[in-house]
Amino acid sequence: MVVFNLIVLAITLLMGGFLLVWICFPRLRPWFEAPKYRILTWEQRYPEAVRSAVEGKRSTRSTRGSETSA
Amino acid sequence: MSTVGETSQPVSQAASPVVWTEVALVRAHVYAALVMVGYVTLLGIVMATKFHLPDWLGDSSWLTWGRLRYAHTQGVFFGWLGNAFLAFFYYAVPRLAERPVTSRTLGWILFVVWNGLLVLPGWVLVQVGVSQPLEWGEFPLVSDAVAVVALLLACVQFVWPFLRGGLAELYVAGWYVIGGLVFTLLAYPVGNFVPEIEPGAKGATYSGLWIHDAVGLYATPLALAVAYVVIPATTRRPIFSHFLSMIGFWLLFLVYPLNGTHHYVFSSIPMEAQQGAIVASVYQGVDVVIVVTNLLLSLRLSAGVVARETPLRFVWLGTVAYLIVSLQGSLQALMPVNRFVHFTDWVIGHSHLAMIGFASFTAIGGMLHVWERTPGLRYNARAANWAFWLLTLGLGIMVLDLTAAGLVQGHLWQSEAPWMESVRLSQPYWLIRTLSGIPILLGFMALALSVTTGPTGEVVTAAATLLLPSPLGGEGLGVRGTAPSGAVSDSEPPDALGETPGLLWLRQAYVITAVAGLGFFVLSFAVLAVWPNQVLDRQLADSRPAGLPPLSASELRGRHIYIREGCVNCHSQLIRSTEEDVRRFGVSSQAWETANEFPQLWGTRRVGPDLAREHGKRSRDWHLVHLWNPRHVVPDSNMPPYPWLFDSSPTRPTQEALDLVAYLESLGREAKLAGLTGPKPLPGLDPEEEKRLGMFCDCAIPRTPGPSLLLNTRMEPSERDRFARRGGEVFARNCVGCHGTGGKGDGPAAEALLPRPRDLRTASFSDRALSDVLWNGVKGSSMPGWHDLPANDLRALAVFVQSLEERQEQPDKVLSPSELTTAQALYTANCAACHGTDGGGIGFSAGSVVPPPTNFQQLRPTRRYAEQVLAEGVPGTAMAPWKSKLSDDQRRLLARYVRQLFREE
């Protein structure tokens, strides 16, 4: 149980350390939080990228189609 | 094969690299997942139905309950959840890593390995009888090897892009993908291969870890990865706090691996390891509260979106289920709760809540999220909505029902009620559980419709509506105004670290935590497996009796059949150190008893009783008939039959049946030979201290049934009638399989039992005779002791049996003095050696005769029966036919003589 208590203590200290950094260095918080914004920018970019991809594909097809018709 | 937009190359590099979705692979994995979840759900319904109709499909070894159970769990694990998660990763990983997955070709190889080499062959193997009796590790070793390769390929495919892109500012969902895949790859071989090398309790320390890691390091992180993508992507708002999400992530990977041994509380694994796992389980509850709080706060003021968007609703309910199931898990690890609910259906409800409520709901949310956002794929929102409600209905009923069933079973197991009482009283709950499978099956069918019907999807418009600042005016925990308000801009939030000299090392914080995570993972095995094994080694060296016989070749073959048929899924071989277990099954299981078991067969559930002390409890014939058709000897049993172990009749067992019975009869033999007596008071500990430590002394628990109760059947006639009626009910529940409905000894099991069950009409029994037989059974026959029945039921049974006696047409003539002299001479010369000079059944040869000779003072055969026995003997006993040695007159005289030995009480 001694070993186990040490493990639990170590986990608590590690997490407590992160918490302390959070509390003592408020200027770091934006860095901690930055990744959560990035996923939203991806979500915004994605539909645009896909739309352009689809449109690109359609235009390629129509070009090929017109070539075939011709 | 194509990426989004049916192009073969990444498109619009300027816009974003996130369009590298491998649509064909998404589609393939989703279809595979849906086909496989349909199959495993069907398996689940068939298995549930067999609880009421155990003979249904009973002729097919492929479809026997135990083998289906193996296929069911592994199908859920790999076939359903595995494919669902992989499909999601092909969409999410390129976004999270800002890079495509490693290789499309590798993707198809992974698809083939995962489905074509792992799941499908695994199913075939377990259903033909090649399996491993370990929870969440049921596929055989060859499949385990394939699984390791598949997990390795998955790591290369999905983890490598993250490593290439850098981890310093990775979003939490990416961490969960990395952690889930890497830690599963590390934990899987340990949990599946080591128990084959480390026997018994030592192996159980590893398999216990894997039972929990399968959920905690595979299903949980991968489902949370889905949740952390779907929630912000659908609500178009960032999660509440990325800081909290990372705290939750690391706590999960630090604490979860330490939980495993809580699956074997009260076992022979060192108590310190058990208590450590319990502490970790409570700590895990704290972690889950942090994670779920963060996720639910991310959904604040988004009720409308949750209601409207079915994929998000799936994820939301999955998150709520995660909270409930995790707190439930922490609770049931605690000793006072564990001793009550472990092995019961409570745990089955818990695991369904985890694997359907949390993992599957979240995985479905992820699948649908991908599907409706991928152009060119049909998506039927209406069917998806139906799927949600049907699955919620089915799951809700199932979990509530199984939880209640578990409480009923736990209560009965703590009482002195016979085991079968819990089977009988569970039947209504099992019926409801079966019915709850129907909406679940319909729900998965609706889910299949939702991705195969409906309009073809266009691009989901995100436009400029991604709002970063929350309606509460902040961006979550302690961060305000760090991101642009209004529409998302492409610019990143300010680089705070860059402005804070001296803290740049924090960029490498992930290295610290990753090393810590790996360290704790290794530590979990050190503390919960390696160290307990060293203690166990010392214990085994000190306590294992020398000179005990190993299992014979036949018993070893029987053990293999026990594993093949999945007996471990319903019968534990682990008598826990609790008063309830010891009272019901005998001395608690010791580590040395399983020192040669590769792998251990402790089991995690009891539908039938524990078998660790089966040695000497039943006759071989009883076991054979029980395997042929359990209801022949236990009328209310719901155990499946095993006719393929016989050649068309219970009287013609194959070698496999004989081997299996030999193995069953060997269980607990070593303990009996070693004179195992159970726990003693520890020196220096007072009883109160023992209780506080969850220990007890079994000194007051009788180890044998002891002398029988005297069942007094003398009562008023009206009372006698009532008792006889009750006795008839008890007889119908317990005795008709052998003795037949009329007590004629012609029950369905009778033909295979030797000696045959007694025709109860052929004798008058004294109270003492009935008391002895009903309490202790009849040694050398298949008649078991019924001392676990309530005393009043035994008394009623005695009254009922007495009522069955055939009345003689004519009363016996009193023996004349000359007849008496002749009869005495005949008796002394031919019968007294066994039956004793006074007919009390204790002649000088009686001790070596089984079944024991009849005590004529306590049992009076009818004249006709006595004459018949004298002429023909009793097959299967020492009573030989006397037809050739005694004349008809002599036999008739002896029959009259033995009848008059009976002493009326």
PDB file of N, CA, C and O in Angstrom, chain A residues 1 4 7-8 11-12 15 18 22 25 27-28 30-33 35-47 49-50 53 57, chain B residues 4 6 11 15 19 95 169 238-243 276 283 373 375 459-460 463 466 468 475 477 479 488 492 496-497 506 513 520:
ATOM      1  N   MET A   1       0.823  -1.211   0.000  1.00  0.00           N
ATOM      2  CA  MET A   1       0.000   0.000   0.000  1.00  0.00           C
ATOM      3  C   MET A   1       0.853   1.255   0.000  1.00  0.00           C
ATOM      4  O   MET A   1       0.429   2.298  -0.467  1.00  0.00           O
ATOM      5  N   PHE A   4       1.535   2.132  -3.427  1.00  0.00           N
ATOM      6  CA  PHE A   4       0.324   2.644  -4.072  1.00  0.00           C
ATOM      7  C   PHE A   4       0.013   4.066  -3.624  1.00  0.00           C
ATOM      8  O   PHE A   4      -0.371   4.914  -4.424  1.00  0.00           O
ATOM      9  N   ILE A   7       2.107   6.349  -5.517  1.00  0.00           N
ATOM     10  CA  ILE A   7       1.627   6.568  -6.893  1.00  0.00           C
ATOM     11  C   ILE A   7       0.506   7.604  -6.907  1.00  0.00           C
ATOM     12  O   ILE A   7       0.507   8.549  -7.698  1.00  0.00           O
ATOM     13  N   VAL A   8      -0.440   7.394  -6.015  1.00  0.00           N
ATOM     14  CA  VAL A   8      -1.576   8.329  -5.954  1.00  0.00           C
ATOM     15  C   VAL A   8      -1.068   9.731  -5.640  1.00  0.00           C
ATOM     16  O   VAL A   8      -1.505  10.722  -6.236  1.00  0.00           O
ATOM     17  N   ILE A  11       0.592  11.211  -8.751  1.00  0.00           N
ATOM     18  CA  ILE A  11      -0.408  11.668  -9.732  1.00  0.00           C
ATOM     19  C   ILE A  11      -1.003  12.994  -9.281  1.00  0.00           C
ATOM     20  O   ILE A  11      -1.153  13.945 -10.052  1.00  0.00           O
ATOM     21  N   THR A  12      -1.335  13.060  -8.009  1.00  0.00           N
ATOM     22  CA  THR A  12      -1.961  14.272  -7.476  1.00  0.00           C
ATOM     23  C   THR A  12      -0.998  15.446  -7.598  1.00  0.00           C
ATOM     24  O   THR A  12      -1.400  16.559  -7.985  1.00  0.00           O
ATOM     25  N   MET A  15      -0.747  16.597 -11.283  1.00  0.00           N
ATOM     26  CA  MET A  15      -1.922  17.364 -11.691  1.00  0.00           C
ATOM     27  C   MET A  15      -1.962  18.701 -10.932  1.00  0.00           C
ATOM     28  O   MET A  15      -2.314  19.734 -11.485  1.00  0.00           O
ATOM     29  N   PHE A  18       0.287  21.224 -12.593  1.00  0.00           N
ATOM     30  CA  PHE A  18      -0.354  21.898 -13.734  1.00  0.00           C
ATOM     31  C   PHE A  18      -1.337  22.964 -13.258  1.00  0.00           C
ATOM     32  O   PHE A  18      -1.411  24.061 -13.816  1.00  0.00           O
ATOM     33  N   TRP A  22      -1.324  26.987 -13.869  1.00  0.00           N
ATOM     34  CA  TRP A  22      -2.528  27.676 -14.356  1.00  0.00           C
ATOM     35  C   TRP A  22      -2.868  28.887 -13.484  1.00  0.00           C
ATOM     36  O   TRP A  22      -3.133  29.977 -13.979  1.00  0.00           O
ATOM     37  N   PHE A  25       0.358  31.598 -13.338  1.00  0.00           N
ATOM     38  CA  PHE A  25       0.785  32.251 -14.588  1.00  0.00           C
ATOM     39  C   PHE A  25      -0.414  32.443 -15.510  1.00  0.00           C
ATOM     40  O   PHE A  25      -0.582  31.712 -16.497  1.00  0.00           O
ATOM     41  N   ARG A  27      -0.948  34.424 -17.724  1.00  0.00           N
ATOM     42  CA  ARG A  27      -0.640  34.739 -19.120  1.00  0.00           C
ATOM     43  C   ARG A  27      -0.462  33.475 -19.957  1.00  0.00           C
ATOM     44  O   ARG A  27      -0.422  33.535 -21.176  1.00  0.00           O
ATOM     45  N   LEU A  28      -0.310  32.363 -19.255  1.00  0.00           N
ATOM     46  CA  LEU A  28      -0.151  31.104 -20.001  1.00  0.00           C
ATOM     47  C   LEU A  28      -1.482  30.517 -20.463  1.00  0.00           C
ATOM     48  O   LEU A  28      -1.519  29.634 -21.306  1.00  0.00           O
ATOM     49  N   PRO A  30      -3.914  31.474 -22.313  1.00  0.00           N
ATOM     50  CA  PRO A  30      -4.236  31.425 -23.755  1.00  0.00           C
ATOM     51  C   PRO A  30      -3.509  30.303 -24.477  1.00  0.00           C
ATOM     52  O   PRO A  30      -4.047  29.702 -25.396  1.00  0.00           O
ATOM     53  N   TRP A  31      -2.278  30.050 -24.041  1.00  0.00           N
ATOM     54  CA  TRP A  31      -1.527  28.954 -24.686  1.00  0.00           C
ATOM     55  C   TRP A  31      -2.181  27.606 -24.392  1.00  0.00           C
ATOM     56  O   TRP A  31      -2.341  26.764 -25.272  1.00  0.00           O
ATOM     57  N   PHE A  32      -2.577  27.452 -23.127  1.00  0.00           N
ATOM     58  CA  PHE A  32      -3.265  26.206 -22.770  1.00  0.00           C
ATOM     59  C   PHE A  32      -4.539  26.029 -23.597  1.00  0.00           C
ATOM     60  O   PHE A  32      -4.894  24.928 -23.994  1.00  0.00           O
ATOM     61  N   GLU A  33      -5.224  27.138 -23.822  1.00  0.00           N
ATOM     62  CA  GLU A  33      -6.547  27.055 -24.445  1.00  0.00           C
ATOM     63  C   GLU A  33      -6.504  27.130 -25.972  1.00  0.00           C
ATOM     64  O   GLU A  33      -7.495  26.862 -26.634  1.00  0.00           O
ATOM     65  N   PRO A  35      -5.441  25.362 -28.477  1.00  0.00           N
ATOM     66  CA  PRO A  35      -5.840  24.284 -29.402  1.00  0.00           C
ATOM     67  C   PRO A  35      -7.347  24.190 -29.633  1.00  0.00           C
ATOM     68  O   PRO A  35      -7.777  23.727 -30.684  1.00  0.00           O
ATOM     69  N   LYS A  36      -8.115  24.629 -28.660  1.00  0.00           N
ATOM     70  CA  LYS A  36      -9.560  24.435 -28.837  1.00  0.00           C
ATOM     71  C   LYS A  36     -10.136  25.347 -29.921  1.00  0.00           C
ATOM     72  O   LYS A  36     -11.216  25.095 -30.435  1.00  0.00           O
ATOM     73  N   TYR A  37      -9.412  26.414 -30.239  1.00  0.00           N
ATOM     74  CA  TYR A  37      -9.893  27.275 -31.317  1.00  0.00           C
ATOM     75  C   TYR A  37      -9.518  26.725 -32.683  1.00  0.00           C
ATOM     76  O   TYR A  37     -10.192  26.947 -33.659  1.00  0.00           O
ATOM     77  N   ARG A  38      -8.386  26.031 -32.684  1.00  0.00           N
ATOM     78  CA  ARG A  38      -7.887  25.568 -33.972  1.00  0.00           C
ATOM     79  C   ARG A  38      -8.873  24.613 -34.649  1.00  0.00           C
ATOM     80  O   ARG A  38      -9.113  24.688 -35.831  1.00  0.00           O
ATOM     81  N   ILE A  39      -9.473  23.754 -33.831  1.00  0.00           N
ATOM     82  CA  ILE A  39     -10.401  22.793 -34.445  1.00  0.00           C
ATOM     83  C   ILE A  39     -11.569  23.506 -35.100  1.00  0.00           C
ATOM     84  O   ILE A  39     -12.094  23.072 -36.124  1.00  0.00           O
ATOM     85  N   LEU A  40     -11.928  24.687 -34.556  1.00  0.00           N
ATOM     86  CA  LEU A  40     -13.043  25.410 -35.166  1.00  0.00           C
ATOM     87  C   LEU A  40     -12.630  26.040 -36.494  1.00  0.00           C
ATOM     88  O   LEU A  40     -13.423  26.091 -37.429  1.00  0.00           O
ATOM     89  N   THR A  41     -11.399  26.477 -36.532  1.00  0.00           N
ATOM     90  CA  THR A  41     -10.962  27.033 -37.815  1.00  0.00           C
ATOM     91  C   THR A  41     -10.918  25.944 -38.872  1.00  0.00           C
ATOM     92  O   THR A  41     -11.261  26.165 -40.022  1.00  0.00           O
ATOM     93  N   TRP A  42     -10.531  24.741 -38.448  1.00  0.00           N
ATOM     94  CA  TRP A  42     -10.540  23.627 -39.412  1.00  0.00           C
ATOM     95  C   TRP A  42     -11.962  23.366 -39.888  1.00  0.00           C
ATOM     96  O   TRP A  42     -12.202  23.114 -41.057  1.00  0.00           O
ATOM     97  N   GLU A  43     -12.877  23.410 -38.956  1.00  0.00           N
ATOM     98  CA  GLU A  43     -14.266  23.133 -39.318  1.00  0.00           C
ATOM     99  C   GLU A  43     -14.776  24.177 -40.305  1.00  0.00           C
ATOM    100  O   GLU A  43     -15.602  23.895 -41.140  1.00  0.00           O
ATOM    101  N   GLN A  44     -14.262  25.404 -40.169  1.00  0.00           N
ATOM    102  CA  GLN A  44     -14.692  26.434 -41.103  1.00  0.00           C
ATOM    103  C   GLN A  44     -14.038  26.240 -42.473  1.00  0.00           C
ATOM    104  O   GLN A  44     -14.672  26.376 -43.497  1.00  0.00           O
ATOM    105  N   ARG A  45     -12.768  25.877 -42.421  1.00  0.00           N
ATOM    106  CA  ARG A  45     -12.051  25.733 -43.699  1.00  0.00           C
ATOM    107  C   ARG A  45     -12.551  24.519 -44.481  1.00  0.00           C
ATOM    108  O   ARG A  45     -12.592  24.529 -45.685  1.00  0.00           O
ATOM    109  N   TYR A  46     -12.914  23.494 -43.760  1.00  0.00           N
ATOM    110  CA  TYR A  46     -13.219  22.214 -44.394  1.00  0.00           C
ATOM    111  C   TYR A  46     -14.310  22.316 -45.456  1.00  0.00           C
ATOM    112  O   TYR A  46     -14.096  21.918 -46.613  1.00  0.00           O
ATOM    113  N   PRO A  47     -15.485  22.894 -45.112  1.00  0.00           N
ATOM    114  CA  PRO A  47     -16.536  22.928 -46.130  1.00  0.00           C
ATOM    115  C   PRO A  47     -16.114  23.717 -47.364  1.00  0.00           C
ATOM    116  O   PRO A  47     -16.420  23.337 -48.481  1.00  0.00           O
ATOM    117  N   ALA A  49     -13.109  24.078 -48.490  1.00  0.00           N
ATOM    118  CA  ALA A  49     -12.158  23.267 -49.255  1.00  0.00           C
ATOM    119  C   ALA A  49     -12.867  22.170 -50.019  1.00  0.00           C
ATOM    120  O   ALA A  49     -12.574  21.914 -51.194  1.00  0.00           O
ATOM    121  N   VAL A  50     -13.823  21.540 -49.348  1.00  0.00           N
ATOM    122  CA  VAL A  50     -14.547  20.456 -50.009  1.00  0.00           C
ATOM    123  C   VAL A  50     -15.365  20.998 -51.161  1.00  0.00           C
ATOM    124  O   VAL A  50     -15.408  20.416 -52.240  1.00  0.00           O
ATOM    125  N   ALA A  53     -13.285  21.568 -53.946  1.00  0.00           N
ATOM    126  CA  ALA A  53     -12.869  20.280 -54.515  1.00  0.00           C
ATOM    127  C   ALA A  53     -13.970  19.712 -55.392  1.00  0.00           C
ATOM    128  O   ALA A  53     -13.733  19.247 -56.503  1.00  0.00           O
ATOM    129  N   LYS A  57     -14.006  19.156 -59.367  1.00  0.00           N
ATOM    130  CA  LYS A  57     -14.276  17.834 -59.948  1.00  0.00           C
ATOM    131  C   LYS A  57     -15.348  17.947 -61.028  1.00  0.00           C
ATOM    132  O   LYS A  57     -15.235  17.398 -62.120  1.00  0.00           O
TER     133      LYS A  57
ATOM    134  N   VAL B   4     -12.083  13.252 -50.104  1.00  0.00           N
ATOM    135  CA  VAL B   4     -13.295  14.040 -50.211  1.00  0.00           C
ATOM    136  C   VAL B   4     -13.362  14.697 -51.576  1.00  0.00           C
ATOM    137  O   VAL B   4     -12.364  15.184 -52.093  1.00  0.00           O
ATOM    138  N   GLU B   6     -14.118  13.113 -54.172  1.00  0.00           N
ATOM    139  CA  GLU B   6     -13.799  12.099 -55.175  1.00  0.00           C
ATOM    140  C   GLU B   6     -12.549  12.438 -55.944  1.00  0.00           C
ATOM    141  O   GLU B   6     -12.409  12.117 -57.103  1.00  0.00           O
ATOM    142  N   VAL B  11      -6.901  18.318 -52.073  1.00  0.00           N
ATOM    143  CA  VAL B  11      -7.332  19.482 -52.847  1.00  0.00           C
ATOM    144  C   VAL B  11      -7.183  20.745 -52.039  1.00  0.00           C
ATOM    145  O   VAL B  11      -7.118  20.720 -50.819  1.00  0.00           O
ATOM    146  N   ALA B  15      -6.596  26.268 -48.919  1.00  0.00           N
ATOM    147  CA  ALA B  15      -7.699  26.362 -47.960  1.00  0.00           C
ATOM    148  C   ALA B  15      -7.343  25.650 -46.665  1.00  0.00           C
ATOM    149  O   ALA B  15      -7.436  26.206 -45.604  1.00  0.00           O
ATOM    150  N   VAL B  19      -8.853  18.443 -45.720  1.00  0.00           N
ATOM    151  CA  VAL B  19      -9.776  17.720 -46.593  1.00  0.00           C
ATOM    152  C   VAL B  19      -9.272  16.338 -46.965  1.00  0.00           C
ATOM    153  O   VAL B  19      -9.856  15.666 -47.782  1.00  0.00           O
ATOM    154  N   ARG B  95      -7.657  16.333 -39.764  1.00  0.00           N
ATOM    155  CA  ARG B  95      -7.951  17.658 -39.214  1.00  0.00           C
ATOM    156  C   ARG B  95      -7.108  17.940 -37.979  1.00  0.00           C
ATOM    157  O   ARG B  95      -6.576  19.027 -37.794  1.00  0.00           O
ATOM    158  N   GLU B 169       1.122  21.806 -29.450  1.00  0.00           N
ATOM    159  CA  GLU B 169      -0.162  22.502 -29.336  1.00  0.00           C
ATOM    160  C   GLU B 169      -1.294  21.655 -29.902  1.00  0.00           C
ATOM    161  O   GLU B 169      -2.238  22.159 -30.484  1.00  0.00           O
ATOM    162  N   PRO B 238     -16.049  26.652 -29.099  1.00  0.00           N
ATOM    163  CA  PRO B 238     -14.959  25.860 -28.536  1.00  0.00           C
ATOM    164  C   PRO B 238     -15.414  25.136 -27.281  1.00  0.00           C
ATOM    165  O   PRO B 238     -16.397  25.522 -26.654  1.00  0.00           O
ATOM    166  N   ILE B 239     -14.662  24.114 -26.923  1.00  0.00           N
ATOM    167  CA  ILE B 239     -14.990  23.421 -25.684  1.00  0.00           C
ATOM    168  C   ILE B 239     -14.781  24.365 -24.502  1.00  0.00           C
ATOM    169  O   ILE B 239     -14.099  25.390 -24.630  1.00  0.00           O
ATOM    170  N   PHE B 240     -15.319  24.022 -23.374  1.00  0.00           N
ATOM    171  CA  PHE B 240     -15.272  24.919 -22.221  1.00  0.00           C
ATOM    172  C   PHE B 240     -13.835  25.226 -21.834  1.00  0.00           C
ATOM    173  O   PHE B 240     -13.440  26.385 -21.731  1.00  0.00           O
ATOM    174  N   SER B 241     -13.025  24.203 -21.620  1.00  0.00           N
ATOM    175  CA  SER B 241     -11.648  24.448 -21.220  1.00  0.00           C
ATOM    176  C   SER B 241     -10.724  23.373 -21.779  1.00  0.00           C
ATOM    177  O   SER B 241     -10.911  22.187 -21.486  1.00  0.00           O
ATOM    178  N   HIS B 242      -9.758  23.806 -22.535  1.00  0.00           N
ATOM    179  CA  HIS B 242      -8.786  22.848 -23.040  1.00  0.00           C
ATOM    180  C   HIS B 242      -7.850  22.403 -21.921  1.00  0.00           C
ATOM    181  O   HIS B 242      -7.383  21.254 -21.892  1.00  0.00           O
ATOM    182  N   PHE B 243      -7.599  23.298 -20.991  1.00  0.00           N
ATOM    183  CA  PHE B 243      -6.739  22.953 -19.841  1.00  0.00           C
ATOM    184  C   PHE B 243      -7.357  21.792 -19.061  1.00  0.00           C
ATOM    185  O   PHE B 243      -6.713  20.789 -18.770  1.00  0.00           O
ATOM    186  N   GLY B 276      -5.314  -1.224  -3.462  1.00  0.00           N
ATOM    187  CA  GLY B 276      -4.766  -0.190  -4.325  1.00  0.00           C
ATOM    188  C   GLY B 276      -5.662   0.068  -5.517  1.00  0.00           C
ATOM    189  O   GLY B 276      -5.926   1.217  -5.884  1.00  0.00           O
ATOM    190  N   TYR B 283     -10.406   7.283  -7.483  1.00  0.00           N
ATOM    191  CA  TYR B 283      -9.700   8.397  -8.132  1.00  0.00           C
ATOM    192  C   TYR B 283     -10.196   8.552  -9.570  1.00  0.00           C
ATOM    193  O   TYR B 283     -10.358   9.662 -10.086  1.00  0.00           O
ATOM    194  N   ARG B 373     -21.419  15.092 -43.061  1.00  0.00           N
ATOM    195  CA  ARG B 373     -20.539  16.171 -43.514  1.00  0.00           C
ATOM    196  C   ARG B 373     -19.707  15.784 -44.732  1.00  0.00           C
ATOM    197  O   ARG B 373     -18.883  16.562 -45.183  1.00  0.00           O
ATOM    198  N   PRO B 375     -19.547  14.933 -48.549  1.00  0.00           N
ATOM    199  CA  PRO B 375     -20.343  15.002 -49.782  1.00  0.00           C
ATOM    200  C   PRO B 375     -20.355  13.653 -50.503  1.00  0.00           C
ATOM    201  O   PRO B 375     -19.400  12.880 -50.412  1.00  0.00           O
ATOM    202  N   VAL B 459     -21.917  19.776 -49.056  1.00  0.00           N
ATOM    203  CA  VAL B 459     -21.004  20.244 -48.026  1.00  0.00           C
ATOM    204  C   VAL B 459     -21.797  20.946 -46.931  1.00  0.00           C
ATOM    205  O   VAL B 459     -22.672  21.745 -47.194  1.00  0.00           O
ATOM    206  N   VAL B 460     -21.523  20.599 -45.693  1.00  0.00           N
ATOM    207  CA  VAL B 460     -22.182  21.296 -44.591  1.00  0.00           C
ATOM    208  C   VAL B 460     -21.589  22.687 -44.497  1.00  0.00           C
ATOM    209  O   VAL B 460     -20.383  22.873 -44.471  1.00  0.00           O
ATOM    210  N   ALA B 463     -19.730  28.387 -42.995  1.00  0.00           N
ATOM    211  CA  ALA B 463     -19.760  29.816 -43.260  1.00  0.00           C
ATOM    212  C   ALA B 463     -19.068  30.601 -42.158  1.00  0.00           C
ATOM    213  O   ALA B 463     -18.055  30.212 -41.628  1.00  0.00           O
ATOM    214  N   LEU B 466     -19.125  30.403 -36.979  1.00  0.00           N
ATOM    215  CA  LEU B 466     -18.403  29.760 -35.876  1.00  0.00           C
ATOM    216  C   LEU B 466     -18.067  30.811 -34.831  1.00  0.00           C
ATOM    217  O   LEU B 466     -17.157  31.596 -35.005  1.00  0.00           O
ATOM    218  N   LEU B 468     -16.719  32.138 -31.480  1.00  0.00           N
ATOM    219  CA  LEU B 468     -15.771  31.729 -30.460  1.00  0.00           C
ATOM    220  C   LEU B 468     -16.150  32.173 -29.053  1.00  0.00           C
ATOM    221  O   LEU B 468     -16.206  31.349 -28.151  1.00  0.00           O
ATOM    222  N   GLU B 475     -14.398  32.350 -22.690  1.00  0.00           N
ATOM    223  CA  GLU B 475     -14.028  31.224 -23.546  1.00  0.00           C
ATOM    224  C   GLU B 475     -13.810  29.973 -22.734  1.00  0.00           C
ATOM    225  O   GLU B 475     -13.069  29.100 -23.120  1.00  0.00           O
ATOM    226  N   LEU B 477     -12.706  28.239 -18.989  1.00  0.00           N
ATOM    227  CA  LEU B 477     -12.068  28.429 -17.697  1.00  0.00           C
ATOM    228  C   LEU B 477     -10.989  29.514 -17.750  1.00  0.00           C
ATOM    229  O   LEU B 477      -9.903  29.316 -18.264  1.00  0.00           O
ATOM    230  N   VAL B 479     -10.326  32.146 -19.382  1.00  0.00           N
ATOM    231  CA  VAL B 479      -9.774  32.773 -20.584  1.00  0.00           C
ATOM    232  C   VAL B 479     -10.822  33.694 -21.171  1.00  0.00           C
ATOM    233  O   VAL B 479     -11.919  33.278 -21.500  1.00  0.00           O
ATOM    234  N   VAL B 488     -14.570  33.141 -37.023  1.00  0.00           N
ATOM    235  CA  VAL B 488     -13.216  32.653 -36.804  1.00  0.00           C
ATOM    236  C   VAL B 488     -12.297  33.233 -37.846  1.00  0.00           C
ATOM    237  O   VAL B 488     -12.611  33.263 -39.017  1.00  0.00           O
ATOM    238  N   GLU B 492      -4.008  32.501 -35.455  1.00  0.00           N
ATOM    239  CA  GLU B 492      -3.978  31.722 -34.227  1.00  0.00           C
ATOM    240  C   GLU B 492      -4.055  32.664 -33.038  1.00  0.00           C
ATOM    241  O   GLU B 492      -3.680  33.827 -33.127  1.00  0.00           O
ATOM    242  N   ALA B 496       1.331  32.987 -26.078  1.00  0.00           N
ATOM    243  CA  ALA B 496       1.661  33.470 -24.749  1.00  0.00           C
ATOM    244  C   ALA B 496       3.036  33.007 -24.309  1.00  0.00           C
ATOM    245  O   ALA B 496       3.751  33.721 -23.631  1.00  0.00           O
ATOM    246  N   LEU B 497       3.384  31.799 -24.689  1.00  0.00           N
ATOM    247  CA  LEU B 497       4.667  31.286 -24.232  1.00  0.00           C
ATOM    248  C   LEU B 497       5.815  32.079 -24.826  1.00  0.00           C
ATOM    249  O   LEU B 497       6.830  32.312 -24.184  1.00  0.00           O
ATOM    250  N   LEU B 506       7.592  24.803 -21.238  1.00  0.00           N
ATOM    251  CA  LEU B 506       6.236  24.243 -21.185  1.00  0.00           C
ATOM    252  C   LEU B 506       5.795  23.715 -22.550  1.00  0.00           C
ATOM    253  O   LEU B 506       4.882  22.901 -22.642  1.00  0.00           O
ATOM    254  N   THR B 513       4.512  14.795 -19.641  1.00  0.00           N
ATOM    255  CA  THR B 513       3.317  14.023 -19.343  1.00  0.00           C
ATOM    256  C   THR B 513       3.306  12.691 -20.083  1.00  0.00           C
ATOM    257  O   THR B 513       2.839  11.684 -19.547  1.00  0.00           O
ATOM    258  N   PHE B 520       3.600   5.536 -15.649  1.00  0.00           N
ATOM    259  CA  PHE B 520       2.518   5.029 -14.802  1.00  0.00           C
ATOM    260  C   PHE B 520       1.912   3.756 -15.372  1.00  0.00           C
ATOM    261  O   PHE B 520       1.465   2.887 -14.639  1.00  0.00           O
TER     262      PHE B 520
END
